[in-house]
Coordinates of C-alpha atoms in Angstrom, one line a residue:
M1 CA -0.3 -0.1 0.0
D2 CA 1.4 3.5 -1.0
G3 CA 1.7 6.1 1.6
P4 CA 1.4 8.7 3.5
A5 CA -1.6 9.9 3.0
G6 CA -1.1 13.1 5.0
P7 CA 0.1 15.1 7.9
S8 CA -0.8 13.7 11.5
C9 CA -4.5 14.0 12.2
C10 CA -5.6 17.4 14.4
A11 CA -6.4 16.6 18.1
R12 CA -9.3 18.9 17.8
E13 CA -12.1 19.1 14.9
R14 CA -12.3 21.1 12.8
R15 CA -15.2 23.7 13.6
D16 CA -14.8 26.1 10.4
E17 CA -16.0 25.2 7.3
V18 CA -13.9 25.3 4.1
T19 CA -15.3 25.4 0.5
T20 CA -13.3 23.7 -2.5
P21 CA -14.5 24.9 -5.7
M22 CA -14.4 22.3 -8.0
K23 CA -15.6 23.2 -11.5
R24 CA -16.6 21.2 -14.4
L25 CA -14.1 20.6 -16.7
K26 CA -13.0 18.4 -19.4
V27 CA -10.6 15.6 -19.5
N28 CA -6.7 17.7 -20.0
E29 CA -8.9 20.9 -19.4
C30 CA -6.1 20.8 -15.5
E31 CA -3.0 21.1 -15.3
D32 CA -1.3 19.8 -18.5
S33 CA -0.2 17.0 -16.7
C34 CA -4.2 15.6 -14.9
Q35 CA -5.7 12.9 -16.8
C36 CA -9.1 13.4 -14.8
D37 CA -12.4 13.7 -15.0
R38 CA -13.6 16.3 -12.8
T39 CA -17.0 15.9 -12.9
Q40 CA -17.8 17.2 -9.5
G41 CA -19.5 20.5 -8.4
E42 CA -19.0 22.5 -5.8
V43 CA -17.8 20.6 -2.5
K44 CA -18.0 22.0 1.0
I45 CA -15.3 19.8 3.4
K46 CA -16.6 20.7 6.9
S47 CA -15.2 19.5 10.0
K48 CA -16.0 16.2 10.2
R49 CA -13.9 14.8 7.1
F50 CA -11.5 18.0 7.3
G51 CA -8.0 16.5 7.5
R52 CA -9.8 12.7 6.9
G53 CA -7.5 11.4 4.7
A54 CA -4.3 12.9 7.2
V55 CA -2.2 9.5 8.2
E56 CA 1.1 8.3 7.7
S57 CA 0.2 5.1 6.0
G58 CA -1.5 4.9 2.8
L59 CA -5.2 3.5 3.7
T60 CA -7.1 3.0 6.2
H61 CA -10.5 1.8 7.2
E62 CA -12.7 2.8 9.8
C63 CA -12.3 0.1 12.2
G64 CA -13.2 -3.7 12.7
V65 CA -16.7 -5.0 15.2
F66 CA -17.0 -7.8 16.4
G67 CA -19.5 -9.9 19.0
A68 CA -19.7 -13.1 20.6
I69 CA -22.6 -14.7 22.3
G70 CA -22.5 -18.3 24.6
T71 CA -25.9 -21.0 24.0
G72 CA -27.7 -22.5 26.5
D73 CA -27.2 -22.0 30.3
W74 CA -25.4 -19.0 31.6
P75 CA -23.5 -18.5 33.3
T76 CA -21.3 -19.7 30.0
Q77 CA -18.5 -22.4 30.2
V78 CA -17.0 -19.8 27.4
D79 CA -15.0 -16.8 28.8
I80 CA -16.9 -15.0 26.6
A81 CA -14.5 -11.9 27.2
Q82 CA -11.5 -13.5 26.1
V83 CA -13.2 -15.1 22.8
I84 CA -14.3 -11.3 22.1
C85 CA -10.1 -9.8 22.6
L86 CA -8.9 -12.1 20.5
G87 CA -11.1 -12.3 17.4
L88 CA -10.1 -7.8 18.3
V89 CA -6.6 -8.8 17.9
A90 CA -7.8 -10.2 14.4
L91 CA -9.3 -7.4 13.5
Q92 CA -6.2 -5.2 14.7
H93 CA -5.2 -4.1 11.1
R94 CA -8.6 -2.5 10.5
G95 CA -8.0 -0.1 13.0
Q96 CA -5.2 0.6 15.7
E97 CA -6.2 3.4 17.7
S98 CA -8.5 2.9 20.1
A99 CA -10.8 -0.8 21.3
G100 CA -13.1 -1.7 23.4
I101 CA -15.4 -4.1 25.1
V102 CA -18.9 -4.2 26.5
A103 CA -20.2 -7.2 28.1
S104 CA -23.7 -8.1 29.6
E105 CA -24.3 -11.1 32.4
G106 CA -27.6 -11.4 30.3
K107 CA -29.0 -10.6 34.0
S108 CA -29.8 -6.6 34.7
A109 CA -31.2 -4.2 32.0
R110 CA -29.2 -0.9 33.5
T111 CA -25.5 -2.1 33.7
F112 CA -22.6 -3.3 31.5
N113 CA -19.2 -4.3 32.2
T114 CA -16.9 -1.8 29.8
H115 CA -13.1 -1.0 29.3
K116 CA -11.9 1.1 26.2
G117 CA -9.3 2.6 25.9
M118 CA -6.4 4.1 23.5
G119 CA -3.8 2.0 22.0
L120 CA -3.1 -1.7 20.4
I121 CA -5.5 -3.7 22.2
N122 CA -2.8 -6.2 23.6
N123 CA -1.7 -2.7 25.9
I124 CA -5.3 -2.3 26.3
F125 CA -6.7 -5.7 28.2
N126 CA -5.0 -6.4 30.7
D127 CA -5.1 -9.4 33.3
E128 CA -7.2 -6.5 35.5
A129 CA -9.2 -5.1 32.3
M130 CA -9.9 -8.8 31.9
K131 CA -11.5 -9.7 35.1
K132 CA -14.2 -7.1 35.0
L133 CA -15.1 -7.8 31.9
K134 CA -17.7 -10.6 33.6
G135 CA -20.8 -11.3 30.7
N136 CA -22.6 -14.8 28.8
L137 CA -22.1 -12.2 25.7
G138 CA -20.3 -9.1 24.8
I139 CA -19.2 -6.9 21.9
G140 CA -16.0 -5.1 20.6
H141 CA -14.6 -2.6 18.9
T142 CA -11.2 -1.7 17.4
R143 CA -10.8 1.7 15.6
Y144 CA -9.0 3.7 13.1
S145 CA -11.1 7.4 13.0
T146 CA -12.1 9.0 9.4
S147 CA -15.3 11.2 10.9
A148 CA -14.1 12.2 14.6
A149 CA -10.8 13.3 16.5
S150 CA -8.5 10.0 17.9
E151 CA -10.0 10.7 21.0
E152 CA -11.2 8.6 24.4
V153 CA -14.6 9.7 24.6
N154 CA -14.9 8.3 20.8
C155 CA -14.0 5.2 21.7
Q156 CA -16.7 2.5 21.1
P157 CA -18.4 0.5 21.4
F158 CA -21.1 3.7 22.5
V159 CA -23.2 2.7 25.8
V160 CA -26.5 4.6 26.2
H161 CA -29.0 4.2 29.2
T162 CA -32.7 4.1 27.3
A163 CA -35.7 3.9 28.9
H164 CA -35.9 0.0 28.6
G165 CA -32.8 -0.7 29.9
A166 CA -28.7 0.1 28.0
L167 CA -27.4 0.0 24.8
A168 CA -24.4 -1.0 23.5
V169 CA -23.4 -0.2 19.6
A170 CA -19.9 -0.6 17.7
H171 CA -20.0 0.2 14.3
N172 CA -17.6 -0.4 11.6
G173 CA -18.7 2.7 8.2
E174 CA -20.0 6.2 8.1
L175 CA -22.9 7.2 7.8
V176 CA -23.7 8.9 4.0
N177 CA -26.4 11.1 5.3
C178 CA -25.2 12.0 8.7
S179 CA -25.6 15.6 8.7
S180 CA -29.4 15.0 7.9
L181 CA -29.8 12.4 10.6
R182 CA -27.8 14.4 14.2
K183 CA -30.4 17.5 12.8
M184 CA -33.2 15.3 12.9
V185 CA -31.6 13.5 16.4
L186 CA -31.4 16.7 17.6
G187 CA -34.7 18.4 16.6
R188 CA -35.8 15.6 19.0
G189 CA -34.6 17.2 21.5
V190 CA -31.6 14.6 22.1
G191 CA -28.3 15.6 23.3
L192 CA -24.8 14.6 21.5
S193 CA -21.6 14.5 22.9
T194 CA -19.3 13.6 20.3
H195 CA -19.3 13.8 16.2
S196 CA -18.7 10.2 16.4
D197 CA -21.4 8.8 14.1
S198 CA -21.4 5.8 16.2
E199 CA -23.1 8.1 19.2
L200 CA -25.9 9.3 16.1
I201 CA -26.6 5.8 16.0
T202 CA -27.4 5.3 19.1
Q203 CA -29.7 8.0 19.8
A204 CA -31.2 6.9 16.8
L205 CA -32.2 3.8 17.9
C206 CA -33.3 4.8 20.8
L207 CA -36.2 6.7 19.0
N208 CA -40.0 5.0 18.4
P209 CA -40.6 3.5 15.2
P210 CA -43.2 5.4 13.0
E211 CA -45.4 2.2 13.4
G212 CA -45.5 2.5 16.9
E213 CA -44.7 0.1 20.0
T214 CA -46.9 -1.7 22.0
N215 CA -45.4 -4.6 24.2
G216 CA -42.1 -2.2 24.8
P217 CA -39.5 -2.0 22.6
D218 CA -39.7 -3.4 19.3
W219 CA -35.5 -3.6 18.4
P220 CA -35.5 -5.3 14.9
A221 CA -38.7 -2.4 14.4
R222 CA -36.5 0.2 15.4
I223 CA -33.7 -1.2 13.7
N224 CA -35.4 -1.1 10.3
H225 CA -35.9 1.9 11.3
L226 CA -32.3 3.6 11.2
M227 CA -31.9 1.6 8.0
R228 CA -34.5 3.5 5.9
L229 CA -33.0 6.7 7.8
A230 CA -29.6 5.9 7.0
P231 CA -29.1 2.7 4.1
L232 CA -25.3 2.8 4.2
S233 CA -22.6 2.4 4.9
Y234 CA -22.0 0.3 8.1
S235 CA -21.9 -2.9 9.6
L236 CA -23.2 -2.6 13.5
V237 CA -23.4 -4.9 16.6
I238 CA -25.7 -3.9 18.6
M239 CA -26.4 -5.8 22.4
L240 CA -29.3 -5.7 24.7
K241 CA -29.5 -7.6 28.0
D242 CA -29.7 -10.6 26.7
K243 CA -29.3 -10.3 23.1
I244 CA -27.1 -9.3 20.2
Y245 CA -28.1 -7.8 16.8
A246 CA -25.9 -7.8 14.0
V247 CA -27.0 -5.2 11.1
R248 CA -25.4 -4.8 7.9
D249 CA -26.8 -2.0 5.7
P250 CA -28.9 -2.6 2.4
Y251 CA -25.6 -2.4 0.5
G252 CA -24.0 -5.0 1.7
N253 CA -21.0 -1.6 1.5
R254 CA -19.1 -3.3 4.5
P255 CA -18.5 -7.1 5.3
L256 CA -19.6 -8.8 8.9
C257 CA -20.0 -12.6 9.2
L258 CA -20.9 -15.6 11.3
G259 CA -19.6 -18.3 12.6
K260 CA -20.2 -20.7 15.5
I261 CA -18.2 -21.9 18.6
L262 CA -17.5 -25.5 18.4
P263 CA -16.5 -27.9 21.2
L264 CA -12.8 -28.5 22.0
G265 CA -11.9 -31.8 20.4
S266 CA -14.2 -30.3 17.2
S267 CA -12.9 -30.3 13.8
Y268 CA -12.7 -26.4 12.8
A269 CA -11.7 -27.5 9.1
Y270 CA -14.5 -25.3 6.6
K271 CA -16.2 -27.5 5.3
Q272 CA -15.5 -26.8 1.3
S273 CA -19.0 -29.1 -0.1
S274 CA -20.3 -26.3 -3.1
S275 CA -23.7 -27.6 -2.6
K276 CA -23.7 -27.5 1.2
H277 CA -21.8 -24.4 1.6
A278 CA -24.5 -22.1 -1.0
A279 CA -26.8 -23.6 1.5
V280 CA -25.5 -22.2 4.3
L281 CA -24.6 -18.8 2.9
M282 CA -28.0 -18.3 1.6
N283 CA -30.0 -20.0 4.6
G284 CA -28.1 -19.8 7.8
C285 CA -27.6 -22.6 9.8
S286 CA -29.7 -25.5 10.1
K287 CA -33.2 -25.8 12.2
N288 CA -32.7 -21.5 11.5
G289 CA -29.8 -21.2 13.7
V290 CA -30.1 -23.6 16.4
D291 CA -27.3 -26.4 16.3
D292 CA -26.8 -28.4 19.3
K293 CA -23.3 -28.5 19.3
A294 CA -22.7 -24.9 19.3
E295 CA -21.2 -24.1 22.0
G296 CA -21.8 -20.4 21.0
W297 CA -21.9 -17.4 18.2
V298 CA -19.5 -14.7 17.1
V299 CA -19.8 -12.1 14.6
S300 CA -17.6 -10.0 13.2
S301 CA -16.6 -8.4 10.6
E302 CA -13.5 -10.5 9.0
S303 CA -14.0 -14.3 9.6
C304 CA -10.0 -14.3 9.8
G305 CA -9.6 -15.1 13.5
F306 CA -12.3 -17.8 14.0
L307 CA -9.8 -20.4 14.0
S308 CA -7.7 -18.9 16.5
I309 CA -10.8 -19.0 18.9
G310 CA -12.4 -22.4 18.3
A311 CA -14.9 -21.1 15.9
R312 CA -15.9 -22.3 12.1
Y313 CA -17.2 -20.2 10.1
V314 CA -20.5 -20.3 9.1
R315 CA -21.8 -17.2 6.8
E316 CA -22.2 -13.9 5.6
V317 CA -24.7 -11.7 7.9
L318 CA -26.3 -10.5 4.0
P319 CA -26.8 -7.2 2.7
G320 CA -29.8 -5.6 4.6
E321 CA -29.8 -8.5 6.6
I322 CA -30.6 -8.4 10.7
V323 CA -30.4 -11.1 12.6
E324 CA -31.2 -12.3 16.3
M325 CA -28.2 -13.9 18.4
S326 CA -29.5 -15.2 21.8
R327 CA -28.5 -18.1 24.2
H328 CA -30.8 -19.9 22.0
G329 CA -29.1 -20.0 18.7
I330 CA -29.6 -17.2 15.9
R331 CA -32.1 -16.1 13.6
T332 CA -32.6 -13.7 10.9
V333 CA -35.7 -11.4 11.8
D334 CA -35.9 -9.3 9.1
V335 CA -34.7 -8.4 5.7
V336 CA -34.1 -4.3 4.9
D337 CA -34.4 -4.0 1.1
R338 CA -32.2 -1.6 -1.1
P339 CA -33.7 1.2 -3.5
A340 CA -35.7 0.0 -7.0
G341 CA -33.2 -0.1 -9.4
K342 CA -29.9 0.0 -7.5
H343 CA -27.6 -3.0 -6.8
Q344 CA -25.2 -4.3 -3.6
A345 CA -22.0 -2.8 -3.1
F346 CA -20.2 -4.7 -1.6
C347 CA -16.3 -3.0 -1.0
I348 CA -14.2 -4.4 -3.7
F349 CA -11.0 -3.0 -1.7
E350 CA -11.7 -5.0 1.2
Y351 CA -10.3 -7.8 -1.8
V352 CA -7.4 -5.5 -3.1
Y353 CA -6.0 -4.5 0.4
F354 CA -8.0 -4.1 3.8
A355 CA -8.9 -7.2 4.8
R356 CA -6.6 -9.5 5.8
A357 CA -5.5 -13.1 3.1
D358 CA -7.3 -15.5 5.5
S359 CA -10.8 -13.8 5.2
M360 CA -13.9 -15.4 3.8
F361 CA -15.9 -13.0 1.3
E362 CA -18.4 -14.2 -1.1
G363 CA -17.3 -17.9 -1.0
Q364 CA -13.8 -17.4 -1.6
M365 CA -10.9 -16.3 0.3
V366 CA -9.4 -12.9 -0.2
Y367 CA -5.6 -15.3 -1.1
S368 CA -7.4 -16.6 -4.3
A369 CA -9.1 -12.9 -5.2
R370 CA -6.2 -11.5 -4.4
L371 CA -3.4 -14.3 -6.4
Q372 CA -6.1 -13.6 -9.4
C373 CA -5.9 -10.3 -9.5
G374 CA -2.0 -10.6 -9.9
R375 CA -2.7 -13.2 -13.1
M376 CA -4.6 -11.0 -14.8
L377 CA -2.1 -8.1 -14.3
A378 CA 0.2 -10.0 -16.1
R379 CA -1.8 -11.0 -19.3
E380 CA -2.9 -7.1 -19.0
S381 CA 0.2 -5.9 -18.9
P382 CA 3.5 -8.2 -19.1
V383 CA 7.1 -7.1 -19.2
D384 CA 10.5 -9.0 -19.9
A385 CA 12.1 -9.3 -16.8
D386 CA 14.0 -11.5 -14.6
I387 CA 12.1 -11.9 -11.4
V388 CA 8.7 -10.9 -10.1
S389 CA 8.5 -9.7 -6.3
S390 CA 6.6 -7.9 -3.7
V391 CA 6.0 -5.0 -1.6
P392 CA 5.7 -6.6 1.1
E393 CA 2.5 -7.8 2.4
S394 CA -0.6 -6.5 0.9
G395 CA 1.3 -6.6 -2.5
T396 CA 2.2 -10.4 -1.8
A397 CA -0.5 -12.6 -3.2
A398 CA -0.7 -10.8 -6.4
A399 CA 2.5 -11.2 -7.3
H400 CA 2.3 -15.0 -6.7
G401 CA -0.5 -14.6 -9.1
Y402 CA 1.7 -12.9 -11.9
A403 CA 4.9 -14.8 -11.6
R404 CA 2.9 -17.8 -12.1
Q405 CA 0.9 -16.6 -15.1
S406 CA 4.0 -14.9 -16.4
G407 CA 6.4 -17.7 -15.8
I408 CA 8.8 -15.5 -14.0
P409 CA 9.8 -16.7 -11.1
F410 CA 8.9 -15.5 -7.7
M411 CA 11.7 -13.5 -5.1
E412 CA 11.8 -11.6 -2.3
V413 CA 14.0 -8.5 -2.7
L414 CA 12.4 -6.4 0.1
C415 CA 13.0 -7.2 4.3
K416 CA 10.5 -5.5 5.9
N417 CA 10.9 -4.6 9.5
R418 CA 7.9 -5.4 11.4
Y419 CA 9.0 -2.9 14.7
V420 CA 8.1 0.4 13.4
G421 CA 5.2 2.2 14.8
R422 CA 2.5 4.2 12.9
T423 CA 4.7 7.8 14.1
F424 CA 8.1 8.0 13.0
I425 CA 10.4 10.8 14.4
Q426 CA 12.1 12.6 11.2
P427 CA 14.7 15.3 12.2
S428 CA 15.9 16.4 9.2
T429 CA 15.0 16.9 5.4
R430 CA 17.3 14.2 4.6
L431 CA 15.9 11.2 6.8
R432 CA 12.4 12.0 5.4
Q433 CA 13.6 11.7 2.2
L434 CA 15.1 8.0 3.8
G435 CA 12.1 7.5 5.3
V436 CA 11.2 4.3 3.1
A437 CA 14.3 3.0 5.1
K438 CA 13.0 2.5 8.5
K439 CA 9.7 0.1 6.9
F440 CA 12.2 -2.0 4.4
G441 CA 16.1 -3.4 3.6
A442 CA 16.7 -4.3 0.1
L443 CA 18.2 -8.1 -0.4
S444 CA 21.3 -7.1 -2.1
E445 CA 22.4 -10.4 -3.3
N446 CA 18.2 -11.1 -4.9
V447 CA 18.3 -8.1 -6.4
R448 CA 21.6 -7.4 -8.0
G449 CA 21.6 -7.2 -11.8
K450 CA 18.4 -8.3 -12.2
R451 CA 15.6 -6.8 -14.3
I452 CA 12.6 -6.8 -11.4
V453 CA 8.9 -6.2 -11.7
L454 CA 7.5 -5.3 -8.1
I455 CA 4.2 -6.2 -7.7
D456 CA 2.3 -3.3 -5.1
D457 CA -1.2 -3.2 -4.1
S458 CA -2.5 1.0 -4.7
I459 CA -1.1 3.8 -5.3
V460 CA -2.7 6.7 -2.9
R461 CA 0.1 9.5 -3.0
G462 CA 3.2 7.9 -5.3
N463 CA 5.7 8.8 -2.1
T464 CA 6.3 6.0 -1.0
I465 CA 7.2 3.6 -4.5
G466 CA 9.5 6.4 -5.1
P467 CA 11.9 5.8 -2.4
I468 CA 11.4 1.4 -2.9
I469 CA 12.5 2.0 -6.6
K470 CA 15.8 3.8 -5.0
L471 CA 16.5 1.7 -2.4
L472 CA 16.4 -1.1 -5.1
R473 CA 18.5 0.4 -7.6
D474 CA 21.3 1.7 -5.0
A475 CA 21.1 -2.4 -3.7
G476 CA 21.7 -2.8 -7.9
A477 CA 18.6 -4.0 -9.9
A478 CA 18.9 -3.4 -13.4
E479 CA 15.6 -2.5 -14.0
V480 CA 12.8 -2.0 -11.9
H481 CA 9.2 -2.2 -14.2
I482 CA 6.3 -1.7 -11.4
R483 CA 2.9 -3.4 -11.8
I484 CA -0.4 -1.9 -9.6
A485 CA -2.8 -4.9 -8.8
S486 CA -5.7 -2.2 -8.4
P487 CA -6.8 0.3 -10.8
P488 CA -5.8 4.5 -10.7
L489 CA -7.2 5.3 -7.4
K490 CA -9.1 8.5 -9.0
Y491 CA -11.9 9.6 -6.2
P492 CA -12.0 9.8 -2.7
C493 CA -14.8 7.7 -0.7
Y494 CA -16.8 8.9 1.9
M495 CA -17.8 5.9 3.3
G496 CA -15.4 5.0 5.8
I497 CA -12.2 4.7 4.2
N498 CA -9.8 7.9 4.1
I499 CA -9.0 7.9 0.5
P500 CA -8.2 12.0 0.9
T501 CA -9.3 14.6 -1.9
R502 CA -9.1 13.8 -5.7
E503 CA -6.4 16.5 -5.5
E504 CA -4.2 14.5 -3.5
L505 CA -4.4 11.6 -5.3
I506 CA -1.3 11.2 -7.7
A507 CA -3.9 9.2 -10.5
N508 CA -5.5 12.9 -11.5
K509 CA -2.1 14.1 -11.5
M510 CA -0.7 11.8 -13.5
D511 CA -0.6 8.8 -15.8
S512 CA 1.2 6.4 -15.7
F513 CA 4.1 7.0 -17.6
K514 CA 4.6 10.2 -16.7
L515 CA 4.2 8.6 -12.8
A516 CA 6.5 6.3 -14.3
E517 CA 9.7 9.1 -14.8
H518 CA 8.0 10.6 -11.6
V519 CA 9.0 7.7 -9.3
G520 CA 12.4 6.3 -10.9
A521 CA 10.8 3.5 -12.6
D522 CA 10.7 1.6 -16.4
S523 CA 8.2 1.5 -16.4
L524 CA 4.4 1.5 -14.4
E525 CA 0.9 -0.2 -15.6
Y526 CA -2.1 -0.4 -13.4
L527 CA -4.5 -3.3 -13.5
S528 CA -8.1 -2.2 -15.1
V529 CA -11.0 -1.7 -13.5
E530 CA -12.5 -4.4 -16.0
G531 CA -9.2 -6.9 -14.5
L532 CA -10.5 -6.3 -11.3
V533 CA -13.5 -7.2 -10.9
S534 CA -13.6 -10.2 -13.6
A535 CA -10.1 -11.6 -11.3
V536 CA -12.8 -10.1 -8.3
H537 CA -15.6 -12.9 -9.4
Y538 CA -13.1 -15.6 -10.5
N539 CA -13.8 -17.8 -7.6
M540 CA -16.8 -16.5 -6.1
K541 CA -18.9 -19.4 -4.8
V542 CA -21.7 -17.5 -5.6
S543 CA -23.6 -15.7 -8.3
P544 CA -24.8 -11.7 -8.4
S545 CA -28.3 -13.3 -9.2
D546 CA -28.4 -14.7 -5.4
G547 CA -28.3 -11.0 -3.8
V548 CA -25.1 -10.5 -3.7
G549 CA -22.2 -10.4 -6.1
G550 CA -22.3 -6.3 -6.4
H551 CA -19.4 -4.4 -5.9
C552 CA -19.1 -0.9 -5.5
T553 CA -15.7 1.0 -7.3
A554 CA -17.0 4.7 -6.7
C555 CA -12.7 5.3 -5.7
L556 CA -11.8 4.1 -9.6
T557 CA -15.4 5.0 -11.2
G558 CA -16.9 7.8 -9.4
D559 CA -20.2 5.7 -9.5
Y560 CA -21.5 6.0 -6.0
P561 CA -23.1 3.1 -5.5
G562 CA -26.4 5.5 -3.5
G563 CA -25.3 8.3 -5.4
L564 CA -24.1 11.7 -3.7
P565 CA -26.3 12.7 -1.4
D566 CA -26.8 16.5 -0.5
D567 CA -25.1 17.2 2.5
V568 CA -22.2 15.5 1.6
D569 CA -19.4 17.0 3.5
W570 CA -16.3 16.1 2.0

């Protein structure tokens, strides 16, 4: 992943509003080197997303969510807090700023056991913290902020106390129409203490649904109401005293999947039977979720941590689906449809970069999709070379695919330093220019005299790949050809990814030929949009006719799944 994407985020939200005029221009009416097609009107950059691309790494996801519940009689034999903590560790790549766990013993509707903090999960949840997280069910969250400041007040899960008891919510994504929804909630006399979308969701859930309620709160109806007010983008885990609701937006923009905790000694192997898998993927578990062999159920942004906690991947939460998790099992309580004519829009960059390679989406492992991206890249952009290599680690699967398709051997040329933190003091211009050296070293014996095809997953600003090329040339590389396993990033994202403004995206300033010259490569080529979509669909075990399989490519094409909202504020 190319980076950085900007300076450090400001500690406080910018309260002022900055207006950026953007005229409608045709191709090549910008500066001479710009190949973009600027079609946006005037865009107002408000406080909520000011500096949203301001991180040291290339692209970052907003967060990861996790939930777990024990089945059968309570107190459960499953250590729910430990399961959630380990699940969050597996999702640490989705956010490193803060984390939190909220647990319930299933007895009191008034109090939850909570622990949250800033930093990495292993530093937040020590022995003392884990002891107080007693519970038979719980939810957790690991966060990278795109919509609110990186402060402890914004740590999730959020807990609010309603007239019907405590309610906890953890959220992955970003509400597209947050401004109008915020005005509506404030107009009902509800106070908000943060700028976080997640707090806004908790308060919106406290509103009575339009059809009213008779015998206490109808939480599925309230969630349905929220989903109609805010069609995207989110995956949610919502916890009550004795239940968890797993919710995915109607477009399926953010991932969410279910797993079951098996008794010790059971086989954790994933069943690859295509017919059985298809039935499980679309219909859930047998007996509508009731399974005598399950000791518990888990829900997660990704399936990558399931095996490590003794759980088996079951299926994805479908777009618009509301899944109820209780001590009796899981069941679908409602499905909210997309607007007429709209298709599923699962973020395609989950395959390119965000997700861990061993996660399952749409019936396939992310690794296999990345491998196929490399194969497609080799077909579209071949080059004579001695070796194929990658920028570790997200480009490695694609590099293996490129090597297999081209017949050019794969060989490692970069050694990654795994102990570099997210922040780094660079006291001089020279050290800033050599900044890549803190992350990578070159394997000079593999590099010297070689013509290298170097695969990376994407380019954002274009200011990391240049130093890497220089590092390889200094190590003796004869040629360095860059191949990018995704199309050029040209448009910002307002659905929970920190893709910066169009002016900051290098693909809007230089085509591949000028960019190759700019970064010092012998050549540089991207995978086409058609090639990426084809690669992602190649191994899918489900088809778009099943209601899944559509992907959001807005950052590549400018085609936003729900259209560009009136109150978008980036």
